[in-house]
XYZ file of C-alpha atoms in Angstrom:
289
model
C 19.637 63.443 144.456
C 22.478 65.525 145.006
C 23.470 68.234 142.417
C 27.433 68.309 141.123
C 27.691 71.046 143.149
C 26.416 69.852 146.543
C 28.325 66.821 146.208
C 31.340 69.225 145.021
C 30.789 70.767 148.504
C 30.089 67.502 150.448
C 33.400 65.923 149.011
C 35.559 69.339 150.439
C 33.850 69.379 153.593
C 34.972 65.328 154.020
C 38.303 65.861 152.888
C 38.922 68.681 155.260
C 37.648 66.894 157.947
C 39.659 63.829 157.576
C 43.053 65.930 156.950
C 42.609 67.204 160.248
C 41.696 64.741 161.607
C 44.949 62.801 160.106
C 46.996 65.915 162.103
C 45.487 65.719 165.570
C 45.973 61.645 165.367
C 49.737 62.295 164.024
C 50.086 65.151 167.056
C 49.199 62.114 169.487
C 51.334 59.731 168.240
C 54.375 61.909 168.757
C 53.275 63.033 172.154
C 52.152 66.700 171.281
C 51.367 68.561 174.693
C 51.856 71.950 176.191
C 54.812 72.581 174.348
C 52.823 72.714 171.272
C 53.349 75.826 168.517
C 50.029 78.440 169.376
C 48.564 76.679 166.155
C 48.189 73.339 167.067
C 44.851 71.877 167.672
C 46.121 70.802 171.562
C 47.741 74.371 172.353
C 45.247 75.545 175.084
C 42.970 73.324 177.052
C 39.732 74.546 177.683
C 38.961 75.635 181.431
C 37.381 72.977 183.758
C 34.156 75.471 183.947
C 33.759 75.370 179.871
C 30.857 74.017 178.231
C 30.598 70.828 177.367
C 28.457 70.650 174.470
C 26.043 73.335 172.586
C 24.152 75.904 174.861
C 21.067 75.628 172.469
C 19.782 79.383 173.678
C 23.340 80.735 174.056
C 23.956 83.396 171.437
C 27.285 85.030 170.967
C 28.960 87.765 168.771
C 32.928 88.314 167.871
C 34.675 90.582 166.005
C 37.811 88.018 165.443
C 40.668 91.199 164.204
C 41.786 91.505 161.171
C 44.558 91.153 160.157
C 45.705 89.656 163.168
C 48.488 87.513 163.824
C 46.180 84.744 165.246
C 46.094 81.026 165.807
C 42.394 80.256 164.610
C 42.830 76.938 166.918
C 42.977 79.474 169.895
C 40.169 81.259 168.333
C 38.231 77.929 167.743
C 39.000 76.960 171.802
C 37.581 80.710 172.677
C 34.557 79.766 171.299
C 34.751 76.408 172.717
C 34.711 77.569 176.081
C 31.302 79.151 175.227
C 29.373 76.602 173.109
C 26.931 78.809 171.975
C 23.998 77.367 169.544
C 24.710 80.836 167.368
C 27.662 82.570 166.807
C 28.040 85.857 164.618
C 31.651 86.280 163.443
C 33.080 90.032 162.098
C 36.640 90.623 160.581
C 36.109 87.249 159.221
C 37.881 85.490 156.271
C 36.225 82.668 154.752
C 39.456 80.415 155.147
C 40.144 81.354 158.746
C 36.328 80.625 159.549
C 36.978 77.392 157.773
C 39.848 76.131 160.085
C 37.701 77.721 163.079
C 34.933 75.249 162.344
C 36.992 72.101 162.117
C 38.898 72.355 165.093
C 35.655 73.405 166.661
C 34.553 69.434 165.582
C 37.583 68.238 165.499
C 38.871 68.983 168.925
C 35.676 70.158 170.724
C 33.756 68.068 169.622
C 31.004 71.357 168.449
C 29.444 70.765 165.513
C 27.937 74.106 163.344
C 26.628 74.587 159.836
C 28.069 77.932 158.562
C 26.638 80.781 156.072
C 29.407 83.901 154.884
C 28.282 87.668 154.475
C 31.193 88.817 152.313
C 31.309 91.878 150.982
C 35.284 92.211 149.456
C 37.894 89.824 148.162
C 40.891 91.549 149.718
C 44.926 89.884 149.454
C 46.324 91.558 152.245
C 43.298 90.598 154.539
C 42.448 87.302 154.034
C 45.629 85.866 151.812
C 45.647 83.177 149.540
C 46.821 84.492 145.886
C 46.868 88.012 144.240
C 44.734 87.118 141.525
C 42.289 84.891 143.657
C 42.273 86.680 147.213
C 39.754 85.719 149.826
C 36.617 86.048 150.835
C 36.071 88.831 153.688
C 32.718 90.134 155.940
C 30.667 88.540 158.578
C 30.211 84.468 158.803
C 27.203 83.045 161.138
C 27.706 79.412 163.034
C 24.764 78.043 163.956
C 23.904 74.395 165.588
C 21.319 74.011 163.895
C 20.594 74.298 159.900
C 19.701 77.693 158.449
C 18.020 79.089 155.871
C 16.566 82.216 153.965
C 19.986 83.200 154.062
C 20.696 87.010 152.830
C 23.818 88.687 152.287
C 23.463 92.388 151.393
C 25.777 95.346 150.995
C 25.124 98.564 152.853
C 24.946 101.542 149.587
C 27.669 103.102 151.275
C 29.952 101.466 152.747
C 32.204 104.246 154.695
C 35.833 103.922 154.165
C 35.645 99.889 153.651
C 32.939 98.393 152.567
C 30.297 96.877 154.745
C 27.204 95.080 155.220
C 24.599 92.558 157.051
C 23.561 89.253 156.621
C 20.773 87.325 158.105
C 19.617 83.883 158.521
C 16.683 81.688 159.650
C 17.603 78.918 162.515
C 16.626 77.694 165.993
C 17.332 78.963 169.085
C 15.976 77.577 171.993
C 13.986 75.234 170.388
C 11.834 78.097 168.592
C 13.236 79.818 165.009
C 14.594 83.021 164.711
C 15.629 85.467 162.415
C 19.578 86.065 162.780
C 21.414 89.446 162.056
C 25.175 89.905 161.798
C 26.298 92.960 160.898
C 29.369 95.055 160.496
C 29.196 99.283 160.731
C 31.446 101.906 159.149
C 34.213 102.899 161.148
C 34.883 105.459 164.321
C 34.452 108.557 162.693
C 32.009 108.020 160.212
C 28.614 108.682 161.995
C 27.053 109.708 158.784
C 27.655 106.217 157.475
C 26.884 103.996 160.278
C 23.332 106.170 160.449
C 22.391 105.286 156.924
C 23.747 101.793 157.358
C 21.836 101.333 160.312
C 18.315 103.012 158.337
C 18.662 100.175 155.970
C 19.199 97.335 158.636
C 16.309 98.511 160.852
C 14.187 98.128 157.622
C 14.726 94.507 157.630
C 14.394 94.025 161.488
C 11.133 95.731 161.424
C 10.052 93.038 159.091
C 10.183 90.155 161.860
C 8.091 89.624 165.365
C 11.603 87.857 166.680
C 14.599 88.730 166.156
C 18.313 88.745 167.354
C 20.669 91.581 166.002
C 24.404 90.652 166.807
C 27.676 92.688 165.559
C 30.537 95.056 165.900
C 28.523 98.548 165.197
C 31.721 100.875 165.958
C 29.328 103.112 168.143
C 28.834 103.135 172.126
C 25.319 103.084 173.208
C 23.923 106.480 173.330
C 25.114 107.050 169.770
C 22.498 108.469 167.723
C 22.609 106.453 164.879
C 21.546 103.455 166.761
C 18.424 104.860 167.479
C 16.551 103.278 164.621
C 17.949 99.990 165.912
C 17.562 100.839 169.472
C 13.552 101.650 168.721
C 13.024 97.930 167.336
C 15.411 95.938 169.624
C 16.216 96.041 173.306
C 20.124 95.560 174.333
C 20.725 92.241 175.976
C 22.952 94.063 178.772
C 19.916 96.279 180.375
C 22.882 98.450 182.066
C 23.356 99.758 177.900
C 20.152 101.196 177.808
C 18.962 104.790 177.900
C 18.879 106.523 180.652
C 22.480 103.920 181.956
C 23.868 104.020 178.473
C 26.885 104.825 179.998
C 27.507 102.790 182.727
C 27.861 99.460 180.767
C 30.982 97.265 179.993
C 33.196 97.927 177.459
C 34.025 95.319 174.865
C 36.809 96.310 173.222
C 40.330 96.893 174.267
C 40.316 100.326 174.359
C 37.448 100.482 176.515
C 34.481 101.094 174.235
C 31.418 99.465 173.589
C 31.006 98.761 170.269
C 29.658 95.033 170.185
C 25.828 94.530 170.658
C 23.343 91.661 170.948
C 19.631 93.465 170.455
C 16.869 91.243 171.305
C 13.138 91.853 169.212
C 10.621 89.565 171.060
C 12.989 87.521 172.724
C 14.188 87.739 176.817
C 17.257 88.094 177.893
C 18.409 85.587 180.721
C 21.930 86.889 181.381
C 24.874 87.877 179.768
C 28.617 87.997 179.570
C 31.199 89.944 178.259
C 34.966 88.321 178.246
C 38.175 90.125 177.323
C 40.164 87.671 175.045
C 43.834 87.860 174.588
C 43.313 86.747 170.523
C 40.833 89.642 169.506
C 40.965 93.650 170.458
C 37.286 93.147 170.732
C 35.748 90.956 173.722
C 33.622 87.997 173.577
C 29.818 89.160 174.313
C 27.375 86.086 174.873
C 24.258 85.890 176.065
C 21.929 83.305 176.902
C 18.299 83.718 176.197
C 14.317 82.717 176.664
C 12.324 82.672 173.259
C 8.764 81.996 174.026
C-alpha cells in the first residue's frame, strides 16, 4: 500500500504529465510548426540520425548552464538526440529538470526515473519565490529504477557549494554504481583536491563503477589523480602520457567534463558542442561484463 506521501508524489507526477500533454494536443490543433516560440515542445525536430528509443549502455554527462536563458524543451530534444539509458545533469534546478523529463516522454517518447543531488536553495538560480527558492546541484536520469541513492556535500565547498551524488541502476543489462558530481571552480585547486579525496573514497568502495561530471579541471590536473588512480577516462586520448591532446568540452576550449570508467569498457565515445549549454554533450557507450 502506498504511503500519503508516495501517492502525494504519484498524483504530481500524473498531473504534470497530463498538463502537458493537454499543451502539445492544443499546439496541434492550432497547427503549431516551425514557427513555434524556442519553448514549445515542437521547436526543433530531432535529426534523422537520432536515436530512436533508449541506448541501454549509452551513458552521458551535461553541465546544462546556469543561469542560462534556455528553453528546457531544446534541452530535453539535446538529450533526445542521444537516448542514453543514464544521464548525469550539473547546473541543474529541480524545476528545469522537471520540464526536461516530461518533454523527454512527452515528445520523445524517453521515459527516465530521476534522483536530485542538491546542495543550495538559491532565488536567482533556480527562481520560483524569495522565501521558497529552488532546489539546485546535480540530478541523475536513468531508464531504469535506482536505488541506494546518496546525496552528500563536499566539507568545503569552494566559492559555491558543491557535492556528489550516487545511485544504484542498470546499465547494459548489469547494475552499476552511478556518480555525478560537481567540482569547485577554475581557480580553486585546493578545493577540487579535497573534494575529489572524499569522492575517490566512495569509488574505491565499488568493483564497477561510472564517475560522470563537470570537474572544472583538464586532464593532467593534479587533483584528479586520486580519481584518475581508481577510474580510467572513457576518451583514451585524456589519459597520461596524451592528456593533452583530447577534445575540449566546453566553449572555451577546455576539458572539464569526464566519464571515468572502474571495471567497465569503453566502446566509443562522443563529444558534441551544443548551442544551449557552454559545456558540450560527452556520451559514451559502454560494455559491462
Amino acid at each position: 500500500m502506498c504511503t500519503d506521501n508516495e501517492e502525494t508524489m504519484v498524483i504530481t507526477r500524473v498531473t504534470r504529465l497530463l498538463a502537458g500533454a493537454a499543451i502539445v494536443a492544443c499546439m496541434v490543433l492550432v497547427g503549431v510548426g516551425s514557427s513555434a516560440p524556442s519553448g514549445a515542445p515542437f521547436a526543433r525536430s530531432l535529426p534523422v540520425d537520432a536515436a530512436r528509443d533508449v541506448v541501454p549502455n549509452r551513458v552521458m554527462t551535461w553541465n546544462l548552464c546556469n543561469p542560462c536563458e534556455t528553453s528546457n524543451a531544446d534541452r530535453a530534444a539535446e538529450i533526445a538526440t542521444y537516448a542514453p539509458q543514464v544521464i548525469g545533469l550539473q547546473e541543474a534546478c529541480v524545476r528545469d529538470v522537471e520540464r526536461i523529463r516530461d518533454y523527454l516522454e512527452i515528445v520523445h517518447g524517453l521515459v527516465y526515473d530521476v534522483e536530485y543531488g542538491s546542495v543550495l536553495r538559491n532565488w536567482s538560480r533556480c527562481g520560483e519565490m524569495p522565501w521558497s527558492p529552488g532546489a539546485y546541484g546535480q540530478a541523475i536520469l536513468s531508464a531504469a529504477p535506482m536505488r541506494d541513492h546518496v546525496s552528500v556535500e563536499y566539507p568545503d565547498g569552494g566559492s559555491e557549494d558543491r557535492g556528489y551524488m550516487a545511485v544504484t541502476t542498470m546499465v547494459d543489462g548489469r547494475p552499476v554504481r552511478v556518480f555525478n558530481t560537481h567540482l569547485a571552480e577554475r581557480r580553486q585547486e585546493a578545493v577540487r583536491a579535497d573534494q575529489t579525496d572524499v569522492l575517490a573514497a566512495e569509488i574505491a568502495r565499488h568493483d564497477r563503477a561510472i564517475v560522470l561530471g563537470d570537474f572544472n579541471a583538464v586532464p593532467d590536473a593534479p587533483e584528479l589523480a586520486p580519481i584518475s588512480a581508481l577510474a580510467l577516462d572513457t576518451d583514451p586520448q585524456c589519459r597520461a602520457p596524451l592528456a593533452g591532446t583530447c577534445k575540449p568540452t566546453t566553449d572555451w576550449h577546455s576539458k572539464f567534463d569526464y566519464v571515468f570508467l572502474r571495471g567497465i569498457t569503453p566502446l566509443g565515445h562522443s563529444v558534441r558542442p551544443s548551442p544551449y549549454s557552454d559545456h558540450h554533450l560527452l556520451h559514451t557507450d559502454l560494455d559491462v561484463t
